[in-house]
Coordinates of C-alpha atoms and ligand atoms in Angstrom, one line a residue:
X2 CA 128.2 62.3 74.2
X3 CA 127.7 65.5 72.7
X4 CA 126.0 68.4 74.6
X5 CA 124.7 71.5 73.0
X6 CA 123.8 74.1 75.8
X7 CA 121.6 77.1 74.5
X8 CA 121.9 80.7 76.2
X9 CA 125.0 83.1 77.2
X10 CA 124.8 84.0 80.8
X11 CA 126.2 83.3 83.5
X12 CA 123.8 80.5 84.3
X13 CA 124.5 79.1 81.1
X14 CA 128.5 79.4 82.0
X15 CA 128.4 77.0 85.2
X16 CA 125.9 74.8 83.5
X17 CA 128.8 74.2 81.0
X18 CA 131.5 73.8 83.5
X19 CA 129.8 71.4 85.6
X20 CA 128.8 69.6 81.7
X21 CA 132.7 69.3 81.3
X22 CA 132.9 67.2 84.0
X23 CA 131.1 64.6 83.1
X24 CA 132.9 61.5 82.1
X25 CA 130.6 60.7 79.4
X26 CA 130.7 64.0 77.5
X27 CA 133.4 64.5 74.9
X28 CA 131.8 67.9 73.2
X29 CA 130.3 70.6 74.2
X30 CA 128.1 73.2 72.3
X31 CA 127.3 76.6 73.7
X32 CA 124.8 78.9 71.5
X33 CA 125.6 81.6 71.7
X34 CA 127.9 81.4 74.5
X35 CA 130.1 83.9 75.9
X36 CA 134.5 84.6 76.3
X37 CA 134.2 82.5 79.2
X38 CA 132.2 79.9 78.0
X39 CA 134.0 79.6 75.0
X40 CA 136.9 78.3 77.3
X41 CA 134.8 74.8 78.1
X42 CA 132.7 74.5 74.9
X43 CA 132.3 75.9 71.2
X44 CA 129.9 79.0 70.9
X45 CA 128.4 78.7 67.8
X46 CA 126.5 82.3 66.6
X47 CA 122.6 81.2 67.0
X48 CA 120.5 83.1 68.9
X49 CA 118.8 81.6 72.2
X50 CA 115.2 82.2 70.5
X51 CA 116.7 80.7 66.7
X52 CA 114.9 77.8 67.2
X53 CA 114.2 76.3 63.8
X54 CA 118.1 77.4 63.7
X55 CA 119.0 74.9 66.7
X56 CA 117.3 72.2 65.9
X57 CA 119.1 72.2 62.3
X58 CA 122.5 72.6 64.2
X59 CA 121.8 69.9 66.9
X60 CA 120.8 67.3 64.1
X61 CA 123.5 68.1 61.7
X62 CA 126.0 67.5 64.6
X63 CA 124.3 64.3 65.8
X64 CA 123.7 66.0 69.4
X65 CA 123.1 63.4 72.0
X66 CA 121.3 65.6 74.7
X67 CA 120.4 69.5 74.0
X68 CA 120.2 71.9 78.0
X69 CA 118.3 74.9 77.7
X70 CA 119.5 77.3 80.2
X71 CA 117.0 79.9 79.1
X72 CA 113.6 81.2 79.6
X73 CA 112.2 82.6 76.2
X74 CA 112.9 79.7 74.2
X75 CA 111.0 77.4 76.8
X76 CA 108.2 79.7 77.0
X77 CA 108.0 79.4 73.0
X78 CA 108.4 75.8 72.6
X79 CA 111.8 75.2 71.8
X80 CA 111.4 71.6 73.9
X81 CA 108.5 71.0 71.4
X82 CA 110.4 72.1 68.2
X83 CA 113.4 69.5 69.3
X84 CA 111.0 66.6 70.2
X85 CA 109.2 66.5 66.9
X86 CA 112.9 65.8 65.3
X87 CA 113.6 63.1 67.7
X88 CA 116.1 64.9 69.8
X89 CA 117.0 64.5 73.1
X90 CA 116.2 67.7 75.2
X91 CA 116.2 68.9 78.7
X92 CA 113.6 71.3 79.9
X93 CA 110.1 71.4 80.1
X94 CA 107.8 71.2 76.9
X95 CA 105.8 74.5 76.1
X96 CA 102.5 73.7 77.5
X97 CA 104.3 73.3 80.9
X98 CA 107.0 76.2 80.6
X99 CA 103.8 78.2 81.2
X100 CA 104.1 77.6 84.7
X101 CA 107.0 80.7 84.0
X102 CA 105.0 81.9 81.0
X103 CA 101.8 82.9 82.6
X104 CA 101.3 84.2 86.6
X105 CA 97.8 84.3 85.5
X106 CA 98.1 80.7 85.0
X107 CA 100.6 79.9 87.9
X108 CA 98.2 82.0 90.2
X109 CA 95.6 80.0 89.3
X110 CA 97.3 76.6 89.3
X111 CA 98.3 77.4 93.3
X112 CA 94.4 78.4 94.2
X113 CA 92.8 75.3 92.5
X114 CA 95.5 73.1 94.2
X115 CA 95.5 74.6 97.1
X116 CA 99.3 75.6 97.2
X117 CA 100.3 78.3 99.6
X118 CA 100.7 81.7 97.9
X119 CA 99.6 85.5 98.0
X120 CA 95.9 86.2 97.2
X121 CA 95.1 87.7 94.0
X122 CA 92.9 89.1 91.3
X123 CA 93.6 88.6 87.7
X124 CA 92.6 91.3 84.7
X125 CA 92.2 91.1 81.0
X126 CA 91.6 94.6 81.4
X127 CA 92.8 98.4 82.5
X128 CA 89.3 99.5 83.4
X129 CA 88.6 96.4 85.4
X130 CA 92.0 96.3 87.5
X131 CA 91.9 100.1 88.1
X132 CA 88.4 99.9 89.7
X133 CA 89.2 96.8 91.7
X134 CA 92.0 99.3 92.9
X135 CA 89.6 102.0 93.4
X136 CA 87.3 100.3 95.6
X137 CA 89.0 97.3 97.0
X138 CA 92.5 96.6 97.0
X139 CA 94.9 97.6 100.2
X140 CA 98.2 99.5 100.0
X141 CA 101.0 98.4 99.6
X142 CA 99.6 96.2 96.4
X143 CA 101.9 94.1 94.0
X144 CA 101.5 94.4 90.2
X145 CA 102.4 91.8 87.8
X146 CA 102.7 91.7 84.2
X147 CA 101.0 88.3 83.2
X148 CA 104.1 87.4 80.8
X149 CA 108.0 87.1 80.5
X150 CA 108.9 91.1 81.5
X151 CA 113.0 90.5 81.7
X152 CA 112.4 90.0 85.8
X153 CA 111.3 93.7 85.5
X154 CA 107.7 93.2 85.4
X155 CA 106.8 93.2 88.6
X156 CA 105.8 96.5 90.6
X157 CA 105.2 97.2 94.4
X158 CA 103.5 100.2 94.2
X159 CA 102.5 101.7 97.9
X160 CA 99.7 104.1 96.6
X161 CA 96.7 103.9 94.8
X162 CA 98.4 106.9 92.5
X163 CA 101.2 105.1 92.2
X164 CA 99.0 101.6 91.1
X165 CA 97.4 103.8 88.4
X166 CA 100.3 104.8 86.8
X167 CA 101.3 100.8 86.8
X168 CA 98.6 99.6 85.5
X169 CA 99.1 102.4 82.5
X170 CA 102.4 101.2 82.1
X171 CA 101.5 97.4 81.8
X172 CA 98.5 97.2 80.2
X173 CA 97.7 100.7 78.5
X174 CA 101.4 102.0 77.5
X175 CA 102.4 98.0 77.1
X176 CA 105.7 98.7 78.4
X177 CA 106.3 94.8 78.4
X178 CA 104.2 94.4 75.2
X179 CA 102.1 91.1 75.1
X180 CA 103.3 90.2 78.3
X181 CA 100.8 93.0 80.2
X182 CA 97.6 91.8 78.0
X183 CA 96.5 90.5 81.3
X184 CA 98.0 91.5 85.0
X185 CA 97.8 89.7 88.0
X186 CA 97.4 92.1 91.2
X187 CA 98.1 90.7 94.5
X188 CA 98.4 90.8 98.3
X189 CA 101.7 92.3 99.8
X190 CA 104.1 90.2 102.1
X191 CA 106.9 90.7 103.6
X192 CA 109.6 88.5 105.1
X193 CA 112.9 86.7 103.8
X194 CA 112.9 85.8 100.2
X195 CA 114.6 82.0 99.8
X196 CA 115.1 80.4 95.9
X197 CA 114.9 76.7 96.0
X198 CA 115.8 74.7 92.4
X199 CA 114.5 71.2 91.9
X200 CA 115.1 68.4 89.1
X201 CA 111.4 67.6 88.0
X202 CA 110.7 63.8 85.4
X203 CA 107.0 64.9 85.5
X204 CA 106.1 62.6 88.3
X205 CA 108.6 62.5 90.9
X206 CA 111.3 66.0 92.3
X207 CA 114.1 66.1 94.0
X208 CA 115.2 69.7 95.7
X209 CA 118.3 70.8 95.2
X210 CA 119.8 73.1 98.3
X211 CA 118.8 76.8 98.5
X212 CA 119.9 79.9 97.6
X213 CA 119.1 83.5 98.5
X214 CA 119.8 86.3 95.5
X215 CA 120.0 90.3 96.0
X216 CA 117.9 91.8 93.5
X217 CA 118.3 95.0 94.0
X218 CA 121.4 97.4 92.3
X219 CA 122.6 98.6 95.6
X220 CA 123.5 97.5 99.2
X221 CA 121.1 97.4 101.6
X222 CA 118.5 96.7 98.6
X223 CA 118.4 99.9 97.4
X224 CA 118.4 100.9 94.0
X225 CA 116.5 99.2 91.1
X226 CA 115.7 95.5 90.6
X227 CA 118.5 93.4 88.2
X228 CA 118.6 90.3 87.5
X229 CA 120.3 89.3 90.4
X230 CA 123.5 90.7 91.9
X231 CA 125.0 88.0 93.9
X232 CA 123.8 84.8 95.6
X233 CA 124.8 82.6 98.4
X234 CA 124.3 79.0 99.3
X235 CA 122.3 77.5 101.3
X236 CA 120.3 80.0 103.1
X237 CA 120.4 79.7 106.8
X238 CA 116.8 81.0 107.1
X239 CA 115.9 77.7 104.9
X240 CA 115.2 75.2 108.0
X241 CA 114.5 71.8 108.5
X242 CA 110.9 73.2 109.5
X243 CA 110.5 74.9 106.7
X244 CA 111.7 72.3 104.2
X245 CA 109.3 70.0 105.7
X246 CA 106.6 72.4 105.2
X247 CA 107.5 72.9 101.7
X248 CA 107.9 69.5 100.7
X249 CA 104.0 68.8 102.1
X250 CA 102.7 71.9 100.8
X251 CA 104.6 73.0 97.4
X252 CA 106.8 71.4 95.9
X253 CA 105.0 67.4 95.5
X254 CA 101.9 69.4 94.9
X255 CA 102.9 72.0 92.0
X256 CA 104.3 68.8 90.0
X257 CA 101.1 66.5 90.8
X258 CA 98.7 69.7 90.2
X259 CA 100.9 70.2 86.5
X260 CA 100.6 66.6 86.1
X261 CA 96.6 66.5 86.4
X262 CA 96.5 69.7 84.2
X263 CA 97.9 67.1 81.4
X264 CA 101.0 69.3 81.7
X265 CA 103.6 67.0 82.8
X266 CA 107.1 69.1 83.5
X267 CA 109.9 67.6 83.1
X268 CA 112.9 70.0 83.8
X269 CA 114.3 72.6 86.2
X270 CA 111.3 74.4 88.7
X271 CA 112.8 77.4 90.7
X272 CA 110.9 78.1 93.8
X273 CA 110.7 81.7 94.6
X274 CA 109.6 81.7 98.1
X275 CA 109.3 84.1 100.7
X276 CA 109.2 82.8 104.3
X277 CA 106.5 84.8 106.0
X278 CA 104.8 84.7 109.1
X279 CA 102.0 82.9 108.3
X280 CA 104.7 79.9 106.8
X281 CA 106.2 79.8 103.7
X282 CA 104.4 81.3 100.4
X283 CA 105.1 80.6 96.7
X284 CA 106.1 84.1 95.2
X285 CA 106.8 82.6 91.5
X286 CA 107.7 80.0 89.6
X287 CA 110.4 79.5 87.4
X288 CA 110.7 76.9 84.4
X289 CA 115.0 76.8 84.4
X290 CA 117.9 77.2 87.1
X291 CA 118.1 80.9 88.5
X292 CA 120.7 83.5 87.5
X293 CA 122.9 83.6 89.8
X294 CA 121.3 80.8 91.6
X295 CA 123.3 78.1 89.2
X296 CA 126.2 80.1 90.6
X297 CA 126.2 78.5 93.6
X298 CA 124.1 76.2 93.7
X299 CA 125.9 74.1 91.0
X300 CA 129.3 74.4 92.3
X301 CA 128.6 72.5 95.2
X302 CA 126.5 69.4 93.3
X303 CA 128.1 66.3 93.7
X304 CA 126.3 64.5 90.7
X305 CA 127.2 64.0 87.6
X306 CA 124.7 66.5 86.1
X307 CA 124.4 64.7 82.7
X308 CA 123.2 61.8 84.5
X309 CA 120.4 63.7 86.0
X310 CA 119.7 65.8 82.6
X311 CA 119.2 61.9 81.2
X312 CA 116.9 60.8 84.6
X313 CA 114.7 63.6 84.0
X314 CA 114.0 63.0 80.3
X315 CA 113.8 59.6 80.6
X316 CA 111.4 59.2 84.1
X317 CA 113.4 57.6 85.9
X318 CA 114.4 60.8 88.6
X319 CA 113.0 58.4 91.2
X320 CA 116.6 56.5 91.4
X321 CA 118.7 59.1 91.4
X322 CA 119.9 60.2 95.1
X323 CA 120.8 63.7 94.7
X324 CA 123.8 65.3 96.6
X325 CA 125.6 68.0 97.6
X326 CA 128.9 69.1 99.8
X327 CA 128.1 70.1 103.2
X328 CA 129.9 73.7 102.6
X329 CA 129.2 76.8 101.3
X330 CA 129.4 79.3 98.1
X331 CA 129.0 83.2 97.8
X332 CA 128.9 84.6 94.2
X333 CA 129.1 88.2 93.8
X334 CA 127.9 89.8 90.6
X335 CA 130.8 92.4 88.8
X336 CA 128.2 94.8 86.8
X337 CA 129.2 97.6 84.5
X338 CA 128.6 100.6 87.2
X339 CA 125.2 102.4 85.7
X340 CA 123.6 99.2 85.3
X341 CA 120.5 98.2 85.2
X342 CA 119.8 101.6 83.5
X343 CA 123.0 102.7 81.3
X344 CA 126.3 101.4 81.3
X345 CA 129.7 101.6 78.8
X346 CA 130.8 98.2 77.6
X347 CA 134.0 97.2 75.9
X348 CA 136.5 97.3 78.2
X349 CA 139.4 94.7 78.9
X350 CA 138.9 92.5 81.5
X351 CA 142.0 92.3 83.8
X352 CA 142.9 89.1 86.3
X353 CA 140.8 86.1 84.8
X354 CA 144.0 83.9 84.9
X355 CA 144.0 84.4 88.6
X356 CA 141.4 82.1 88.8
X357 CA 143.1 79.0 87.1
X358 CA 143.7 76.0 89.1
X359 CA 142.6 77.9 92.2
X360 CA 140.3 75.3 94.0
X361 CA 137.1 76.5 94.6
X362 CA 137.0 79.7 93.1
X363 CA 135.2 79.9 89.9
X364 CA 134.5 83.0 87.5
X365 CA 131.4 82.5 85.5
X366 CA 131.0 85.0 82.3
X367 CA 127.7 86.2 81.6
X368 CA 128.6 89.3 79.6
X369 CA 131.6 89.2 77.8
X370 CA 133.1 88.9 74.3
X371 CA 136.4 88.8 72.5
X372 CA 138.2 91.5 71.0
X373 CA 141.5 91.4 69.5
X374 CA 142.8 88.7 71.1
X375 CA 141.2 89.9 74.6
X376 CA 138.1 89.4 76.9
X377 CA 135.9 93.0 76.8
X378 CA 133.1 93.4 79.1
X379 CA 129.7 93.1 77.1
X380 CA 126.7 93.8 79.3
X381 CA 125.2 95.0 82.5
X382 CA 126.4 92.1 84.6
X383 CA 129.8 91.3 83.4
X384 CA 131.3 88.4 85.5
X385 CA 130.1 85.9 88.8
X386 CA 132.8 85.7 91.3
X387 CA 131.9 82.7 93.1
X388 CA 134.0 81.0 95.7
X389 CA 133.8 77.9 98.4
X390 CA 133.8 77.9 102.1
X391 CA 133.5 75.3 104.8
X392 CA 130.7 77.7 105.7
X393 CA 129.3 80.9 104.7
X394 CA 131.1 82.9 106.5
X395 CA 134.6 81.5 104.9
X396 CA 133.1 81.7 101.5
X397 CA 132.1 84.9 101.8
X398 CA 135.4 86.5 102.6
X399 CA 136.6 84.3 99.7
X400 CA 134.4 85.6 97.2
X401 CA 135.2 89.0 98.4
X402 CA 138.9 88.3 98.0
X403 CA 138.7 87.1 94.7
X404 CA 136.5 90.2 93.4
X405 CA 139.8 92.0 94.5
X406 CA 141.4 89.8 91.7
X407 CA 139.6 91.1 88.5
X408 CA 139.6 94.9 87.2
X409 CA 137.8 96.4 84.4
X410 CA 137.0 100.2 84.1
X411 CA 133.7 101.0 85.5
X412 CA 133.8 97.9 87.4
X413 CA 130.4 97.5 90.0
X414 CA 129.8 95.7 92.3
X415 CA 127.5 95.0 96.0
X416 CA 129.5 94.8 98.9
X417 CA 126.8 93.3 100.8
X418 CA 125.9 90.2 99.3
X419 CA 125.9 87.5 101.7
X420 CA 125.8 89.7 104.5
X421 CA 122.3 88.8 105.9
X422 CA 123.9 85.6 106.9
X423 CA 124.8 87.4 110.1
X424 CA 121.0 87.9 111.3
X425 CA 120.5 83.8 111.1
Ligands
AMP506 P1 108.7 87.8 91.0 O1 109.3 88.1 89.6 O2 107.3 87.4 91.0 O3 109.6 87.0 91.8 O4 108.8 89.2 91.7 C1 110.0 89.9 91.8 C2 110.2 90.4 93.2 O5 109.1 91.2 93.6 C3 110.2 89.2 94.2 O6 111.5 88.7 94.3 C4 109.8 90.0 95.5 O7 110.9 90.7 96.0 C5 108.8 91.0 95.0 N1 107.5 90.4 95.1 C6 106.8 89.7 94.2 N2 105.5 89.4 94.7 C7 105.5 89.9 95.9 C8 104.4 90.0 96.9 N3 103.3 89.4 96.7 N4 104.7 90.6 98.0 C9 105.9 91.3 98.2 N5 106.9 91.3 97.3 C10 106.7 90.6 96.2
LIG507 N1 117.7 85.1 90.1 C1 116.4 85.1 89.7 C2 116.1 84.5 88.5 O1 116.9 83.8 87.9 O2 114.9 84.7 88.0

C-alpha cells in the first residue's frame, strides 16, 4: 500500500511512525512533513489546506489510503474533495468535521441529545452576548469563539470587565476572524481535565486509552495556553467508574446523536473531558488525534493502525478488538523559550541520534526543517520527547532523561509534566 499522511506536527510525526510499521505499507507520503518525518516518509511541498493540490498528488501516485492528521482541512472538506475522486480517505467528511468546526453546533448536539456538558448560551451577536452578561451570567464565565481559533479561542474571563473586553475581541475586533461570527458563553467548571481518543465507522467506537496534556506555557499551569506542552498516558484519574460513565453517557451517544443528524463520522473523535464533581462533562470535541495526545497514546497501540484506518472507512470497526500495552508514556514538549508569544528559530538541533535503536524512546518532530545538511529548529514547539515505562512513574524519569539528550539554543521546556500523577 501507499499512504499519503497530510499535516507537519508532531501528531502527524507518530502517525507516520506507527504507518511504517505496518506490514502492508511499502510508501509513505507526508505533505508537508517535517526533518523528522522525512526520516519514515517523503514530504512532498503541499500545504495541509492545498486541497485541490492533494487530491491531484494522491491520484497521480495511485494512493491506496490518504490520513489526515489535521484539523483545517477536515473542517473545509478535504474528506469530501478526495471522495468525489474515488479515493480512499480517513477522517470524517465535512458536514461531520463540524463537530470541531462549530461549538455552537457541538453545544447544541450535547443539549438535544442529552450528553453531559457545561450550560450555555449561544450569540450571533455582540450586543446580545454583552447584555446576557450584564444581567445574567455568573463570574468566572467561559468564552468561546464559535470556530477553529488555533486552540486559542477560548477565554476564562473572571469579571464582567474582563468578559467585555472578550467579547470585543471575538466578535467586534474579530481577533479569530470568521471563527467569532457567533460565540458560545458558558458555565465555569473546575476539576481534572482527561483527553480520551476513539476510532469512530459512523455507527460503532472504540476508545482508545487516555491521556492528560498541560496546556499551559509554564509549570504549575501558569503562563499562556499552547498547544499542548507535554502529555502522559493513561491518566490515573481516568477510572473504571468513570469510563463506565462515559461509555453510557458520551461517547455511544455523540456517534448515535451525529448519526441521526444525517452526519455519520467516520474518523478520529477526541474527548476533551473534565472530570467534575457532578461526574464527567464534555468540554469539546475534536474531529482528529490530539497534539501531543498521538504522542503517547500511539506509541503504546498494539494494532496495526492501517488496519483500523481501513475498518473505519469501510464499517466494519465492529470486528476490530482494539489494544494496547499495559505500561506507560510521558512526552515532554521541547519549545523555542518565548513561545507561544515570540521565539528565534533556526538553530541546530544537537542529540537526535541518541535516540536510534533505543527501545522505547521516541522523538517526534513537529517543528523542524533542514538546513545545510542539518536539522534547525522551525517553530514554537520544536520536538516531543516521549518515552516508555512499566508505569508512569518509570516513564516519566525516562522522558526526563532523554530531554537531557537533545540541545538546541533557546531550548524550553516544562519540568512538570506528568507530575500530577503523584496526587492519584
Ligand atoms: P477547549 O478548546 O474548549 O478545550 O478549551 C480550552 C481549555 O479551556 C480547556 O482545556 C479548559 O482548560 C478550558 N475550558 C474550556 N471550557 C471550560 C469550562 N466550561 N470551564 C472551565 N474551563 C474550561
Ligand atoms: N492537545 C489538544 C489538542 O490537540 O487539541
Amino acid at each position: 500500500m501507499k499512504v499519503l499522511i497530510v499535516g507537519s506536527g508532531g501528531r502527524e510525526h507518530a502517525i507516520a511512525w506507527k504507518v511504517a510499521q505496518s506490514s502492508r505499507v511499502t510508501k509513505i507520503y507526508c505533505a508537508p512533513g517535517n526533518a523528522g518525518i522525512s526520516q519514515v516518509a517523503e514530504c512532498v511541498p503541499i500545504g495541509a489546506m492545498e486541497i485541490e493540490k492533494l487530491v491531484a498528488f494522491a491520484k497521480e501516485k495511485e494512493i491506496d489510503l490518504t490520513v489526515i492528521g489535521m484539523d483545517d482541512p477536515l473542517v473545509a472538506g478535504v474528506v469530501d474533495a478526495f471522495e468525489a475522486e474515488g479515493l480512499r480517505v480517513f477522517g470524517p467528511r465535512k458536514n461531520a468535521a463540524v463537530l470541531e468546526g462549530s461549538k455552537a453546533f457541538s453545544k447544541e448536539l450535547m443539549k438535544k441529545y442529552h450528553i453531559p456538558t457545561a450550560d450555555y448560551q449561544v450569540f450571533d451577536n455582540a450586543e446580545d452576548a454583552l447584555h446576557y452578561l450584564r444581567t445574567e451570567a455568573s463570574f468566572p464565565t467561559v468564552l468561546k469563539a464559535d470556530g477553529l481559533a488555533l486552540g486559542k479561542g477560548v477565554l476564562i474571563c473572571g469579571s464582567l470587565e474582563e468578559a467585555e473586553a472578550g467579547v470585543k475581541e471575538i466578535m467586534l475586533d474579530k481577533k479569530f476572524g470568521s471563527a467569532g461570527n457567533k460565540m458560545v458563553i458558558e458555565e465555569f467548571m473546575t476539576g481534572r481535565e482527561v483527553s480520551v481518543l476513539s476510532f469512530v465507522d459512523g455507527d460503532t467506537i472504540r476508545i482508545m486509552t487516555s491521556a492528560q496534556d498541560h496546556k499551559r506555557a509554564q509549570d504549575g499551569d501558569q503562563g499562556l495556553n499552547t498547544g499542548g506542552m507535554g502529555t502522559f498516558s493513561p491518566s490515573p484519574f481516568y477510572t473504571k467508574e468513570v469510563d463506565e460513565f462515559c461509555k453510557k453517557y458520551i461517547y455511544q451517544p455523540t456517534v448515535d446523536a451525529m448519526k441521526a443528524e444525517g452526519r455519520p463520522f467516520k474518523g478520529v473523535i477526541f474527548f476533551g473531558l473534565m472530570l467534575t464533581e457532578k461526574g464527567p462533562r464534555v468540554l469539546e470535541y475534536n474531529a482528529r488525534f490530539g497534539d501531543p495526545e498521538a504522542q503517547v497514546v500511539i506509541p503504546r497501540m498494539k494494532n496495526d493502525i492501517v488496519d483500523v484506518f481501513e475498518a473505519c472507512i469501510d464499517g466494519t470497526l465492529s470486528r476490530v478488538k482494539l489494544e494496547f500495552e499495559d505500561n506507560a508514556a510521558v512526552c515532554v514538549v521541547l519549545a523555542s523559550d518565548g513561545y507561544p508569544v515570540s521565539y528565534q528559530k533556526g538553530f541546530p538541533i544537537k542529540g537526535l541520534e541518541k535516540f536510534e535503536n533505543q527501545k522505547g524512546y521516541y522523538v517526534f518532530h513537529a517543528g523542524t526543517r533542514w538546513e545545510n545538511g542539518q536539522i534547525v529548529t522551525n517553530g514554537g514547539r520544536v520536538l516531543g520527547v516521549t518515552a516508555l515505562g512499566e508505569d508512569l512513574h518509570k516513564a516519566r524519569a525516562n522522558a526526563y532523561e532523554a530531554v537531557k539528550w537533545i540541545d538546541f539554543e533557546n531550548k524550553y521546556c516544562r519540568s512538570d509534566i506528568g507530575k500530577a500523577i503523584d496526587e492519584a
